[in-house]
Short mmCIF file of C-alpha atoms and ligand atoms in Angstrom, two decimals:
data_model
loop_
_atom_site.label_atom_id
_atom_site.label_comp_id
_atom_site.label_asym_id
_atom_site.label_seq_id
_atom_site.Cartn_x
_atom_site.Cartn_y
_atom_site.Cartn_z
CA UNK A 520 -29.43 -68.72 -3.39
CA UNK A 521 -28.53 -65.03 -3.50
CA UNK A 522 -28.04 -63.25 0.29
CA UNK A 523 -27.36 -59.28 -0.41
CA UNK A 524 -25.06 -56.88 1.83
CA UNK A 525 -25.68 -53.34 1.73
CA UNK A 526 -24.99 -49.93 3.80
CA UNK A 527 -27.73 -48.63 5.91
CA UNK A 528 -26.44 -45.15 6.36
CA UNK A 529 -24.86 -42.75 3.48
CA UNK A 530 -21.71 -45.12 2.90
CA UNK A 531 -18.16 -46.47 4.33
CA UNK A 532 -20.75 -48.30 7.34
CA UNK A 533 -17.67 -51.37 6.82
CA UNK A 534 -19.51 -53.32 4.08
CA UNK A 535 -15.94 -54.73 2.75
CA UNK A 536 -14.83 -55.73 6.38
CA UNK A 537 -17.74 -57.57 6.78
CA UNK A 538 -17.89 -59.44 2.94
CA UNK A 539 -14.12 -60.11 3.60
CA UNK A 540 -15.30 -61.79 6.61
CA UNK A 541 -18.38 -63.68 4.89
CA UNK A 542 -16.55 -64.45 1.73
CA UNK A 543 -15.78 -68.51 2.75
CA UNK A 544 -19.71 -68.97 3.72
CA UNK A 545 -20.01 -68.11 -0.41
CA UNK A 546 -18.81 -69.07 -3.95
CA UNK A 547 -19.47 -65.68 -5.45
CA UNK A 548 -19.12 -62.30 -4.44
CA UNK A 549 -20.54 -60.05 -6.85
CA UNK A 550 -20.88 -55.95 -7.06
CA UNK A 551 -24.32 -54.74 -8.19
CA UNK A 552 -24.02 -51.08 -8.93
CA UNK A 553 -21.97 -48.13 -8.38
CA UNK A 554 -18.52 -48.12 -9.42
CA UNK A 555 -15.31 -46.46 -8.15
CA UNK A 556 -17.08 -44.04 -5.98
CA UNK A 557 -16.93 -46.94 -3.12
CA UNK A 558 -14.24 -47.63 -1.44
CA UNK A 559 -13.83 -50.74 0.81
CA UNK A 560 -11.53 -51.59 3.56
CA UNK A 561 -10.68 -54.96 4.23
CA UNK A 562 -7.66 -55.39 6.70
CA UNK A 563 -6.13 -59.46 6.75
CA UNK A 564 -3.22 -60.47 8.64
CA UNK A 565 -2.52 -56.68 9.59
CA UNK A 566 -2.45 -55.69 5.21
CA UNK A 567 -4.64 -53.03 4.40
CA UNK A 568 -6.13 -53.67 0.90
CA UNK A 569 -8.81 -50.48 -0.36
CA UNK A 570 -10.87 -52.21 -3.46
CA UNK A 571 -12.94 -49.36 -5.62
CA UNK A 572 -14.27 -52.04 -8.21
CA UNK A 573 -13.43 -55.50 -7.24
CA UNK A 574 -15.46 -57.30 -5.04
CA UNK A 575 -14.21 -57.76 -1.23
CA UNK A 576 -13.92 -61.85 -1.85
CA UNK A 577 -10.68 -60.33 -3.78
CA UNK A 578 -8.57 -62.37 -0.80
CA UNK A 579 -10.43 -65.44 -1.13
CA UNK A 580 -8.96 -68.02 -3.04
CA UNK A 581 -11.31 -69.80 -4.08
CA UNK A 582 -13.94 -66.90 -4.74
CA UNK A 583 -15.25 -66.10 -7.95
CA UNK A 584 -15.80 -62.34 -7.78
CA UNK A 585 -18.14 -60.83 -9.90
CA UNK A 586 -18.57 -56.90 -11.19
CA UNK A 587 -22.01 -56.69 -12.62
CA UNK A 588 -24.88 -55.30 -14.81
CA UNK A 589 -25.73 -52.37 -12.71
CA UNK A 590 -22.39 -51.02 -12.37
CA UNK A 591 -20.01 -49.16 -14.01
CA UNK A 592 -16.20 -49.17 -14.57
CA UNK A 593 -13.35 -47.01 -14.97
CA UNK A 594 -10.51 -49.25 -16.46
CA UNK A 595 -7.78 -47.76 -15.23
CA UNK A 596 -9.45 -47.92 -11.60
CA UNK A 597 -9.47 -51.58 -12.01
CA UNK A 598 -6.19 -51.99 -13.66
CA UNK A 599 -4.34 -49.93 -10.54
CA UNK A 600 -5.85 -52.46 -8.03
CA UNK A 601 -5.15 -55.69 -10.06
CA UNK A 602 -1.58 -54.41 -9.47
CA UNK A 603 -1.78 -53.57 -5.79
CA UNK A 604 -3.21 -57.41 -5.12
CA UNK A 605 -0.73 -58.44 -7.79
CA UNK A 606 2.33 -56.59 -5.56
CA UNK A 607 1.00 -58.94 -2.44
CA UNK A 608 1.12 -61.75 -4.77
CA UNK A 609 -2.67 -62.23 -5.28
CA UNK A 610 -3.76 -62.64 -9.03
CA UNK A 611 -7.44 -62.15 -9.24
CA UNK A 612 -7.54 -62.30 -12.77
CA UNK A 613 -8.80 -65.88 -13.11
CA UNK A 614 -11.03 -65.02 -10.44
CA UNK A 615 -12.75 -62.27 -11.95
CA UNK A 616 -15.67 -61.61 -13.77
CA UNK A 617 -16.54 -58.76 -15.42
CA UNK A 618 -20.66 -57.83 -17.07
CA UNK A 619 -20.82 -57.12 -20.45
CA UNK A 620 -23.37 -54.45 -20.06
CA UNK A 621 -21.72 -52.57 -16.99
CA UNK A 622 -21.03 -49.13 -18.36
CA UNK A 623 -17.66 -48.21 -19.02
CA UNK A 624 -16.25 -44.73 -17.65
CA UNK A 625 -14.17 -42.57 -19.84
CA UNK A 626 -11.93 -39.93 -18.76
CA UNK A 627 -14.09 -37.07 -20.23
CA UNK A 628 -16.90 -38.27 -17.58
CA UNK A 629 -14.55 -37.36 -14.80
CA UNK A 630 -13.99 -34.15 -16.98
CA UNK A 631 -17.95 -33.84 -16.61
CA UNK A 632 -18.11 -35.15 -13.25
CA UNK A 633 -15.30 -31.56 -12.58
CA UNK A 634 -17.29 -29.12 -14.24
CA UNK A 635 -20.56 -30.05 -13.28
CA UNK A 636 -19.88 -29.71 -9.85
CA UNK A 637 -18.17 -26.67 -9.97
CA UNK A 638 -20.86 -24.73 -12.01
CA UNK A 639 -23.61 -26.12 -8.85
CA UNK A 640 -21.80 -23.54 -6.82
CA UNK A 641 -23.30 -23.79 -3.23
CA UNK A 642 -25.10 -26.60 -4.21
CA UNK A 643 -22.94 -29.22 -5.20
CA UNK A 644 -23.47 -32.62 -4.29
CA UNK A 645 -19.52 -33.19 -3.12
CA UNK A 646 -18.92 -35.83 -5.60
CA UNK A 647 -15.96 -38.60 -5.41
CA UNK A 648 -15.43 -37.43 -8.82
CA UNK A 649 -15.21 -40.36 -9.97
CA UNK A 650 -17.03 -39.83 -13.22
CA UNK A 651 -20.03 -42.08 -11.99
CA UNK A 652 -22.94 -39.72 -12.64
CA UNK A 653 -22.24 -38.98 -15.86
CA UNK A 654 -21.92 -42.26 -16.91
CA UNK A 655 -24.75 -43.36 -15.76
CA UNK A 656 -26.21 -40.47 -16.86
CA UNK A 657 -24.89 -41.61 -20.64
CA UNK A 658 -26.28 -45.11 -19.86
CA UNK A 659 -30.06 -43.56 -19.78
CA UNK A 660 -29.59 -41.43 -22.45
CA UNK A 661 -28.98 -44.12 -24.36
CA UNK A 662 -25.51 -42.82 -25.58
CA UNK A 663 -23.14 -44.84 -23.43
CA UNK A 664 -20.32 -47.71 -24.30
CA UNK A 665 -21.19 -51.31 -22.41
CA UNK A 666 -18.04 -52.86 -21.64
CA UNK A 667 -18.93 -55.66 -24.13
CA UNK A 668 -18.64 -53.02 -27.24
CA UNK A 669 -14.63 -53.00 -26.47
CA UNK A 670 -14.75 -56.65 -28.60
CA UNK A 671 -16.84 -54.67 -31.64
CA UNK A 672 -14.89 -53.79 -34.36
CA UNK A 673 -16.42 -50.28 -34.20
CA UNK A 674 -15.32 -49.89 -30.46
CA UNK A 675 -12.58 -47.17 -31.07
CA UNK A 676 -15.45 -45.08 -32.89
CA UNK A 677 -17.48 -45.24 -30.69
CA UNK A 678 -15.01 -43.98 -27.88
CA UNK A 679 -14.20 -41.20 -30.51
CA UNK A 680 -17.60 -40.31 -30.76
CA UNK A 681 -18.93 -40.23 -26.91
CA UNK A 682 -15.42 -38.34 -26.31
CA UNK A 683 -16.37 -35.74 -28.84
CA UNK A 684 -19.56 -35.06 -27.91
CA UNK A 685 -18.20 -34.63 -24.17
CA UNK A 686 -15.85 -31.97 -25.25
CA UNK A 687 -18.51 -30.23 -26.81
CA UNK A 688 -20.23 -29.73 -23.97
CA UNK A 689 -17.20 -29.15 -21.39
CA UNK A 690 -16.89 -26.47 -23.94
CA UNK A 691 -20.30 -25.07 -23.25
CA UNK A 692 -18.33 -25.25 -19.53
CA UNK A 693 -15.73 -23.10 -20.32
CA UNK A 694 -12.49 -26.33 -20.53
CA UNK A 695 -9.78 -25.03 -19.22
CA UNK A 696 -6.39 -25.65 -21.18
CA UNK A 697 -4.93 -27.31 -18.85
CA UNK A 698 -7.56 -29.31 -18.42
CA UNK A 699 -7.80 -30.32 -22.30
CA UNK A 700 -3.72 -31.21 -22.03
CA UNK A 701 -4.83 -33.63 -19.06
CA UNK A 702 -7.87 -35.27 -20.61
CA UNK A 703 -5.59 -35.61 -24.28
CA UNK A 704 -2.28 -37.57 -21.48
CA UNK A 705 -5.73 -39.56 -19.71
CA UNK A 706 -6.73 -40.63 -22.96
CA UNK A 707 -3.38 -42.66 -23.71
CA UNK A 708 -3.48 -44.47 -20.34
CA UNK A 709 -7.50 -45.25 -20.49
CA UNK A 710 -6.77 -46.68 -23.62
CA UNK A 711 -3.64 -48.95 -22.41
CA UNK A 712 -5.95 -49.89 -19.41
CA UNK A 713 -8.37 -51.25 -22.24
CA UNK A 714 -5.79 -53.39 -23.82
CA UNK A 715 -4.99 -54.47 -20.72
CA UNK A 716 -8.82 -55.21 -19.64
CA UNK A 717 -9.47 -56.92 -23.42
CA UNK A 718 -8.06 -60.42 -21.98
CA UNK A 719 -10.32 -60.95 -19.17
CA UNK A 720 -13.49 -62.37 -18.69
CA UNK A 721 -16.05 -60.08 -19.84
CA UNK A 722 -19.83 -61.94 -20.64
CA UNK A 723 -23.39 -62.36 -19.54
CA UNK A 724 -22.28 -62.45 -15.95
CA UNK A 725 -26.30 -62.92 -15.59
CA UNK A 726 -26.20 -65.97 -17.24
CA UNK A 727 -22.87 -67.37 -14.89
CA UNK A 728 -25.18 -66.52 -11.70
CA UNK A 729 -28.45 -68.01 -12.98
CA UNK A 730 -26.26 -71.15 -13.97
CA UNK A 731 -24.70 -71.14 -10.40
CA UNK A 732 -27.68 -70.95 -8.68
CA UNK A 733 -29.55 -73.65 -10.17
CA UNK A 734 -26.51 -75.76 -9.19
CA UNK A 735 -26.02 -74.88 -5.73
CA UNK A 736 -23.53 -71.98 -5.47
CA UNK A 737 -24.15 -69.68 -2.57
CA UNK A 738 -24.13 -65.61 -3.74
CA UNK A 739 -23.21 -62.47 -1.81
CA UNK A 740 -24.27 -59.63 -3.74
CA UNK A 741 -22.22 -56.69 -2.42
CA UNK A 742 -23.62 -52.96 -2.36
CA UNK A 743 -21.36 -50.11 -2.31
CA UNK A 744 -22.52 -46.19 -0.95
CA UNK A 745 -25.47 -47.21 1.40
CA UNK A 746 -29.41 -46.31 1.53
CA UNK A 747 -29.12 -42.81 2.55
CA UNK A 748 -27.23 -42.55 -1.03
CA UNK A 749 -30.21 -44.07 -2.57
CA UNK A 750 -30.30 -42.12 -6.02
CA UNK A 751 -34.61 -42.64 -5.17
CA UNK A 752 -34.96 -42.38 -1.48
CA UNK A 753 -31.74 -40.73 -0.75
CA UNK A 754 -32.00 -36.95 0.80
CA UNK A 755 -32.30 -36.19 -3.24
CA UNK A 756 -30.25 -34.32 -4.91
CA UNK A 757 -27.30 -35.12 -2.31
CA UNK A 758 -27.22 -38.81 -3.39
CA UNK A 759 -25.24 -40.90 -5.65
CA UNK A 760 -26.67 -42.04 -9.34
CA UNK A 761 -27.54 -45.59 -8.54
CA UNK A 762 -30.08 -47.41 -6.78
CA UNK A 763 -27.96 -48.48 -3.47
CA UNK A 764 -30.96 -50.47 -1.81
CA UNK A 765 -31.36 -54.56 -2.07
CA UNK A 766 -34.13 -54.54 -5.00
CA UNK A 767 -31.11 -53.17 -7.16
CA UNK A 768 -29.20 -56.34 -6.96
CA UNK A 769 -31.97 -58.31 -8.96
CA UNK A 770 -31.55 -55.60 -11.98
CA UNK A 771 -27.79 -55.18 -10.92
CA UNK A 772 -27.20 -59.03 -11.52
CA UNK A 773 -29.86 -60.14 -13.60
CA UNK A 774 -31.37 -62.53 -10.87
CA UNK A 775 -35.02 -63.24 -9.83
CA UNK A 776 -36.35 -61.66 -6.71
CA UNK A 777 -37.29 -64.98 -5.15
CA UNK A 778 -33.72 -65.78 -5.28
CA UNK A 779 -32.95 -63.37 -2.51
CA UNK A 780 -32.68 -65.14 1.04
CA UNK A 781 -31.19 -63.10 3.50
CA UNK A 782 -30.59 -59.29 3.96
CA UNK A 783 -27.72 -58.39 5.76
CA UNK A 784 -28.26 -54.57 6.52
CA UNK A 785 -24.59 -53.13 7.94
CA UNK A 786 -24.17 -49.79 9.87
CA UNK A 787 -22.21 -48.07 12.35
CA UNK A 788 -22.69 -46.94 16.32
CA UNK A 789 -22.75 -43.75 15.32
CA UNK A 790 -22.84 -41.55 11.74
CA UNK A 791 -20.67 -40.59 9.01
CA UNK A 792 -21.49 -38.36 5.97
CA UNK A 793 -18.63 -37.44 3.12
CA UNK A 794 -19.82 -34.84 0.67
CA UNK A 795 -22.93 -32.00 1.28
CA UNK A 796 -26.38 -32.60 1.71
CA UNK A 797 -28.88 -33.00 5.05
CA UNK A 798 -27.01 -34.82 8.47
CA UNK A 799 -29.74 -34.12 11.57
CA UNK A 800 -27.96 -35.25 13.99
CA UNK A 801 -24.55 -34.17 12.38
CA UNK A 802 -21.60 -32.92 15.80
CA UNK A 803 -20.06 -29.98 14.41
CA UNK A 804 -17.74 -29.50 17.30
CA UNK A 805 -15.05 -31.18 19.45
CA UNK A 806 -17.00 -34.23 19.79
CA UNK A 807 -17.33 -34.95 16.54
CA UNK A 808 -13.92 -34.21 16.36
CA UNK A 809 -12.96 -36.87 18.41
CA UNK A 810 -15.00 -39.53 16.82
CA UNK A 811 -13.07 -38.52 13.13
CA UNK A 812 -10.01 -38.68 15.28
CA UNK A 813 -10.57 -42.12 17.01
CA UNK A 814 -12.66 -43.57 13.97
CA UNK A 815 -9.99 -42.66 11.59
CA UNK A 816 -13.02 -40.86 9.76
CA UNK A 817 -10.96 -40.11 6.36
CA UNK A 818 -13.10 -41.32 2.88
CA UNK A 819 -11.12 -44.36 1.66
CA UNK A 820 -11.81 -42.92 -1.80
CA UNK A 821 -10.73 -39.19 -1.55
CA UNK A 822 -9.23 -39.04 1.83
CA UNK A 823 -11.95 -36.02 2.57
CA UNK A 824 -12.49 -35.28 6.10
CA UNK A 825 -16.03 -37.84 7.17
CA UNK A 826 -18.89 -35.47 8.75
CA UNK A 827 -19.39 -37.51 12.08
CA UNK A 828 -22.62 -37.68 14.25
CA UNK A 829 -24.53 -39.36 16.32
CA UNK A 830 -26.54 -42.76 15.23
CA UNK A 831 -30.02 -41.57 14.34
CA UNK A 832 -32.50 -44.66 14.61
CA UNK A 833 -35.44 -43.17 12.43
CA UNK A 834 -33.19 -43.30 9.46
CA UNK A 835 -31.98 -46.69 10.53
CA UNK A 836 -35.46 -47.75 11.14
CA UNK A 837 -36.37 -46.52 7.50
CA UNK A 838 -33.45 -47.84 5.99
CA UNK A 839 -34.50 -51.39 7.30
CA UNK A 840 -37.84 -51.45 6.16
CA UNK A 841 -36.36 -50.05 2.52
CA UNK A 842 -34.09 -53.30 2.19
CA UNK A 843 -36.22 -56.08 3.75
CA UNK A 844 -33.13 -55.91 6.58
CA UNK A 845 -33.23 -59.88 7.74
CA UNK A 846 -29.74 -59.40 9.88
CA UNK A 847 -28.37 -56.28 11.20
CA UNK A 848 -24.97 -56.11 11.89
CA UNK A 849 -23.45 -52.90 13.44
CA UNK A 850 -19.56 -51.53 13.43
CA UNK A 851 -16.86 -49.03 14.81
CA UNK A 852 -19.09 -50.09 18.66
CA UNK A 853 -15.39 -49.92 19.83
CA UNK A 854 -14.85 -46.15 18.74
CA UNK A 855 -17.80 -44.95 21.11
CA UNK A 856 -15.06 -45.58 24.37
CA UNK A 857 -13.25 -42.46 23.22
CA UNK A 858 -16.20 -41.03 25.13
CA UNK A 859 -17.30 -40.89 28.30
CA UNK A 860 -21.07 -41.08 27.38
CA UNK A 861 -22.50 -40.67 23.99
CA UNK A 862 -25.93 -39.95 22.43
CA UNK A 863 -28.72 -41.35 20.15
CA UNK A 864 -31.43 -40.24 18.80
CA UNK A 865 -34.89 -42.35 18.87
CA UNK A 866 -37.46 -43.03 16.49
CA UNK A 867 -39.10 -39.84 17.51
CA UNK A 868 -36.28 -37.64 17.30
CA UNK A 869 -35.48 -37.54 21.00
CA UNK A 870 -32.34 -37.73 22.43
CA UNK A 871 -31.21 -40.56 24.80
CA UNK A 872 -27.47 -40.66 26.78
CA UNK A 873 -25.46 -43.83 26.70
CA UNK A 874 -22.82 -44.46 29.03
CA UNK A 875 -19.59 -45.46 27.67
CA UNK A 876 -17.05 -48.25 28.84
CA UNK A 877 -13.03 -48.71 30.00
CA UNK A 878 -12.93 -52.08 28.55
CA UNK A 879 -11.11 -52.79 25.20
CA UNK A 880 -13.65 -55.27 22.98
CA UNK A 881 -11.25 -56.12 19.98
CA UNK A 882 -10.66 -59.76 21.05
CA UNK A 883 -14.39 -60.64 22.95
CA UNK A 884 -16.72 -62.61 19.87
CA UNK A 885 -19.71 -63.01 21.60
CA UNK A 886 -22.25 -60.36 21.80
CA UNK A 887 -23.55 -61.52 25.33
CA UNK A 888 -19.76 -61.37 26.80
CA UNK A 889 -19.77 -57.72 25.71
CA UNK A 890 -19.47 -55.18 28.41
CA UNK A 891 -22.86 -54.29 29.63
CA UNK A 892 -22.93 -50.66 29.20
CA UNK A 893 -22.89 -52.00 25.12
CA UNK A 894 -25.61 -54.82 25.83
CA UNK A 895 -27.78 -51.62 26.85
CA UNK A 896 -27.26 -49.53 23.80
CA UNK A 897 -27.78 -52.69 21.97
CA UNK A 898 -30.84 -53.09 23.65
CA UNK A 899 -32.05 -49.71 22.33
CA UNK A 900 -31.14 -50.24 18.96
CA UNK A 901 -32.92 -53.43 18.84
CA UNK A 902 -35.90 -51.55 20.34
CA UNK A 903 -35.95 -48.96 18.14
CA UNK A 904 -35.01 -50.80 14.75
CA UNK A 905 -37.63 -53.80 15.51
CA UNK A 906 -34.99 -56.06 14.37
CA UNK A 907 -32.78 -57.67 16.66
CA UNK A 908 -28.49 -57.17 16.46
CA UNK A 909 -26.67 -60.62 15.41
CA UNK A 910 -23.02 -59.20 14.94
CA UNK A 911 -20.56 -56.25 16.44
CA UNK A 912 -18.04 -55.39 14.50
CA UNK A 913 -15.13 -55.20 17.24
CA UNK A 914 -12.50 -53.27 15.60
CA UNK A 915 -11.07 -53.15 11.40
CA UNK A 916 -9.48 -56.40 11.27
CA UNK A 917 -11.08 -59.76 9.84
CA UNK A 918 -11.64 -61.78 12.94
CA UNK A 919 -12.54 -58.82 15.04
CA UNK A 920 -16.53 -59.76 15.84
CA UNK A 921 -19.10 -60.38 17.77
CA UNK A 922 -22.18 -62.43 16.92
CA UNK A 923 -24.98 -63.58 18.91
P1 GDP B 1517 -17.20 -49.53 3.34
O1 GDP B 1517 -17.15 -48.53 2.25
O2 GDP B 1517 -18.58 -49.71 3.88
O3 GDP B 1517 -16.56 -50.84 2.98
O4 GDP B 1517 -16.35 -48.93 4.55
P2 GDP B 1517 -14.90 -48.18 4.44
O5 GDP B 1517 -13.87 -49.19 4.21
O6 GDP B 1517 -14.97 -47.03 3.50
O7 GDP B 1517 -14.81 -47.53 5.88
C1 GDP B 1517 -14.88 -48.31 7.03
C2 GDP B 1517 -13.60 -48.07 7.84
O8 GDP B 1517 -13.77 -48.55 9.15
C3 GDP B 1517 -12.39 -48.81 7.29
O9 GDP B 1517 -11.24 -48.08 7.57
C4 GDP B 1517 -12.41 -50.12 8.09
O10 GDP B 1517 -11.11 -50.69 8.21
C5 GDP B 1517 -12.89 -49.64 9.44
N1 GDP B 1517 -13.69 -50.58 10.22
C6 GDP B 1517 -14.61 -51.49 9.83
N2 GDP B 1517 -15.21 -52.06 10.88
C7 GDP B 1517 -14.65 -51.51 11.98
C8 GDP B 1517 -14.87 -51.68 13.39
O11 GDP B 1517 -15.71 -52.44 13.85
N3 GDP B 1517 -14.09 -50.93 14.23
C9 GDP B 1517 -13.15 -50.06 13.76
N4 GDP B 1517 -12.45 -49.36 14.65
N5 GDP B 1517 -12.94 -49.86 12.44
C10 GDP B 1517 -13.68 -50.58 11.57
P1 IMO B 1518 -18.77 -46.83 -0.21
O1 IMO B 1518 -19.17 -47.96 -1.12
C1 IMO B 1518 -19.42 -42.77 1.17
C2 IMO B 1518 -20.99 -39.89 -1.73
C3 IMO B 1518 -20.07 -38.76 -2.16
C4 IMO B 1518 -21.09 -37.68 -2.47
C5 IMO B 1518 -22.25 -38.47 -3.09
C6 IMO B 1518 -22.22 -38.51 -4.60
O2 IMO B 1518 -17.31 -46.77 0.06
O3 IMO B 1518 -19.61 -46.82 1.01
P2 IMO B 1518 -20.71 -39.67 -6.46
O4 IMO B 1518 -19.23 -39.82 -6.58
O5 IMO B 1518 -21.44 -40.95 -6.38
O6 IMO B 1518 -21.26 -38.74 -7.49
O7 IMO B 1518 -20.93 -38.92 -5.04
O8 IMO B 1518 -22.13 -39.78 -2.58
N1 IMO B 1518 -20.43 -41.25 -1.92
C7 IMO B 1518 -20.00 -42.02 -0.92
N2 IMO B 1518 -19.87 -41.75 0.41
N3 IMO B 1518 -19.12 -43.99 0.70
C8 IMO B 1518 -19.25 -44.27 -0.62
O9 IMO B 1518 -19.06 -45.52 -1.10
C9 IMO B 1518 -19.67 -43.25 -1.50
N4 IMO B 1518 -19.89 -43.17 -2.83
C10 IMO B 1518 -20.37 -41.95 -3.06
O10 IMO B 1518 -19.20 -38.39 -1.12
O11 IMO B 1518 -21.56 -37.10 -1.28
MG1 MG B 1519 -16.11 -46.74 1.75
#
């Protein structure tokens, strides 16, 4: 049985929060595309832990976590947060999984990543920079190096290769000196970060979910960006380069579609945007303001400023129908009380005004004992979305929610 988690807006909704706090309902936890663009917070026992490729069942003990077909990896990414769990004494190592045919990121796709954003001028996309379009980009050309290939004898020609024909056309670009010295000093610690990588557990992580399946285990697939990011249905061509919606995890993990059960569909009381692209109902004044300031809107990723706005429910609506949402589950409700009364927009476009509340929420963890000026927005978002609310997110740490 295979329940998937994704992001209903354009990203950072709290999807690691939330699979933090799922994790010991599961045996796996298991990414299904994207790669170090994401950035998820997960905050146990007052430690803040950011993961950018390891799955948020990373604290678990007992939780195999999973990175899988659909995604793609930057090794030294993943080598710098082995270490930070490593410093808190976690070693996720045995507990980690890595597919065979995710895409590997090299530094010259960051390089890319650089220069084709800067030559988009007024268009660019405002990329993590994180090398993931490119790669991907290699992966449908048919051109790029599965993570697999670093056990082929020819693996270190092949890196030579794809690296060559990258400088050729950062050349076209106009590379920068500087920029060649950094890629040459990248190039030494990429390639420790594959020695390092060589000695974990890199297979058919297909197979190793099929097999679990058919005895028993329980899966949380875990999306990263969210459906507004949707490289398909995204507000194209300010997206990401991966498929963020639910149908991804069957390609993204190799599993059936009847396997999927649930849909947990996550997003937040109001909006956030990092990077360009369309934002209707975007506050480009001291409101917004506020809600960065009180939300602590800063990308976990880049640390870029988050565009914030109010919660539009036709894109929510949308975004439901997209994934086959089964259980909605909304954060950051306790941000809103940094304002008096707040705004949402309806199905139609309309706006509607919310009154706010005094009352702090962090500790209550049932939705009907929240305060009632919440139960009404609730109400409306239930309304609007068709689906029905069954957990608030309360505040960033682990036990900090509400359910029904
Ligand atoms: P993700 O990318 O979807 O995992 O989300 P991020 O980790 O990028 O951003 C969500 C941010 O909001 C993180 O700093 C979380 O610690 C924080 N967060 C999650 N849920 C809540 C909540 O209900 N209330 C508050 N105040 N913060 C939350
Ligand atoms: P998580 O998983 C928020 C945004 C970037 C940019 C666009 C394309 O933490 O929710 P890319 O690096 O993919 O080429 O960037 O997508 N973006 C995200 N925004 N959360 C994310 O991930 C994001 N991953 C990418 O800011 O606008
Ligand atoms: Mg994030």
């Amino acid at each position: 049985m295979v329940d998937v988690l994704i992001g209903l807006q354009w990203g950072d909704e709290g999807k690691g929060k939330i699979v933090d706090l799922l994790a010991p309902r599961y045996d796996i936890i298991a990414r299904f595309q994207g790669g170090p663009n994401a950035g998820h917070t997960l905050i146990v026992n007052g430690k803040k832990y950011v993961l950018h490729t390891i799955p948020s069942g990373a604290i678990h003990p007992n939780t195999l976590n999973i990175v899988g077909t659909g995604t793609v990896i930057d090794p030294m990414t993943l080598c710098a947060e082995m270490d930070m769990l490593m410093a808190d004494g976690i070693d996720v190592s045995q507990r980690l999984e890595l597919s065979d045919k995710a895409m590997l990121i090299l530094p010259t796709h960051k390089m890319l990543d650089k220069y084709f954003e800067e030559s988009k001028g007024h268009l660019k996309i405002g990329s993590t920079l994180r090398g993931i379009g490119p790669a991907y980009q290699d992966k449908y050309a048919r051109i790029g190096i599965p993570l697999g290939h670093i056990h082929h004898k020819d693996f270190d020609a092949q890196v030579k290769e794809l690296s060559l024909f990258h400088l050729s056309l950062l050349k076209i670009y106009g590379l920068r000196p500087e920029d060649f010295d950094l890629l040459d000093h990248a190039k030494t610690t990429w390639l420790d970060a594959i020695e390092r990588i060589r000695s974990l557990s890199i297979t058919a992580i297909e197979d190793t979910i099929n097999q679990a399946i058919k005895d028993g285990a329980k899966v949380l697939a875990e999306g990263a960006q969210g459906s507004l990011l949707d490289i398909t249905f995204g507000s194209y061509p300010f997206v990401t380069s991966s498929n963020t919606i639910s149908a991804n995890a069957c390609i993204g993990l190799g599993i059936a579609p009847q396997k999927i059960r649930q849909v947990i569909g996550v997003f937040k009381a109001y909006m956030t945007r990092v990077g360009s692209g369309p934002f209707p109902t975007e506050l480009s004044n001291e409101t917004g303001e506020l809600l960065r300031t009180h939300g602590h809107e800063f990308g976990a990723t880049t640390g870029r400023k988050r565009r914030c706005g109010w919660l539009d429910t036709a894109l929510l609506h949308k975004a439901i129908i997209l994934n086959g949402v089964t259980d909605l589950m909304m954060t950051k409700s306790d941000v809103l009380n940094c304002l008096p009364t707040f705004t949402a927009h309806d199905k139609n476009g309309s706006a509607h005004e919310f009154a706010s509340w005094p009352d702090d929420i962090a500790e209550i963890t049932q939705i009907d004992h929240l305060p009632k000026n919440l139960l009404k927005y609730l109400d409306f978002i239930d309304h609007q979305s068709g689906i029905q609310v069954s957990g608030v997110s309360t505040g960033p740490q682990r036990h900090q929610m509400a359910y029904r």
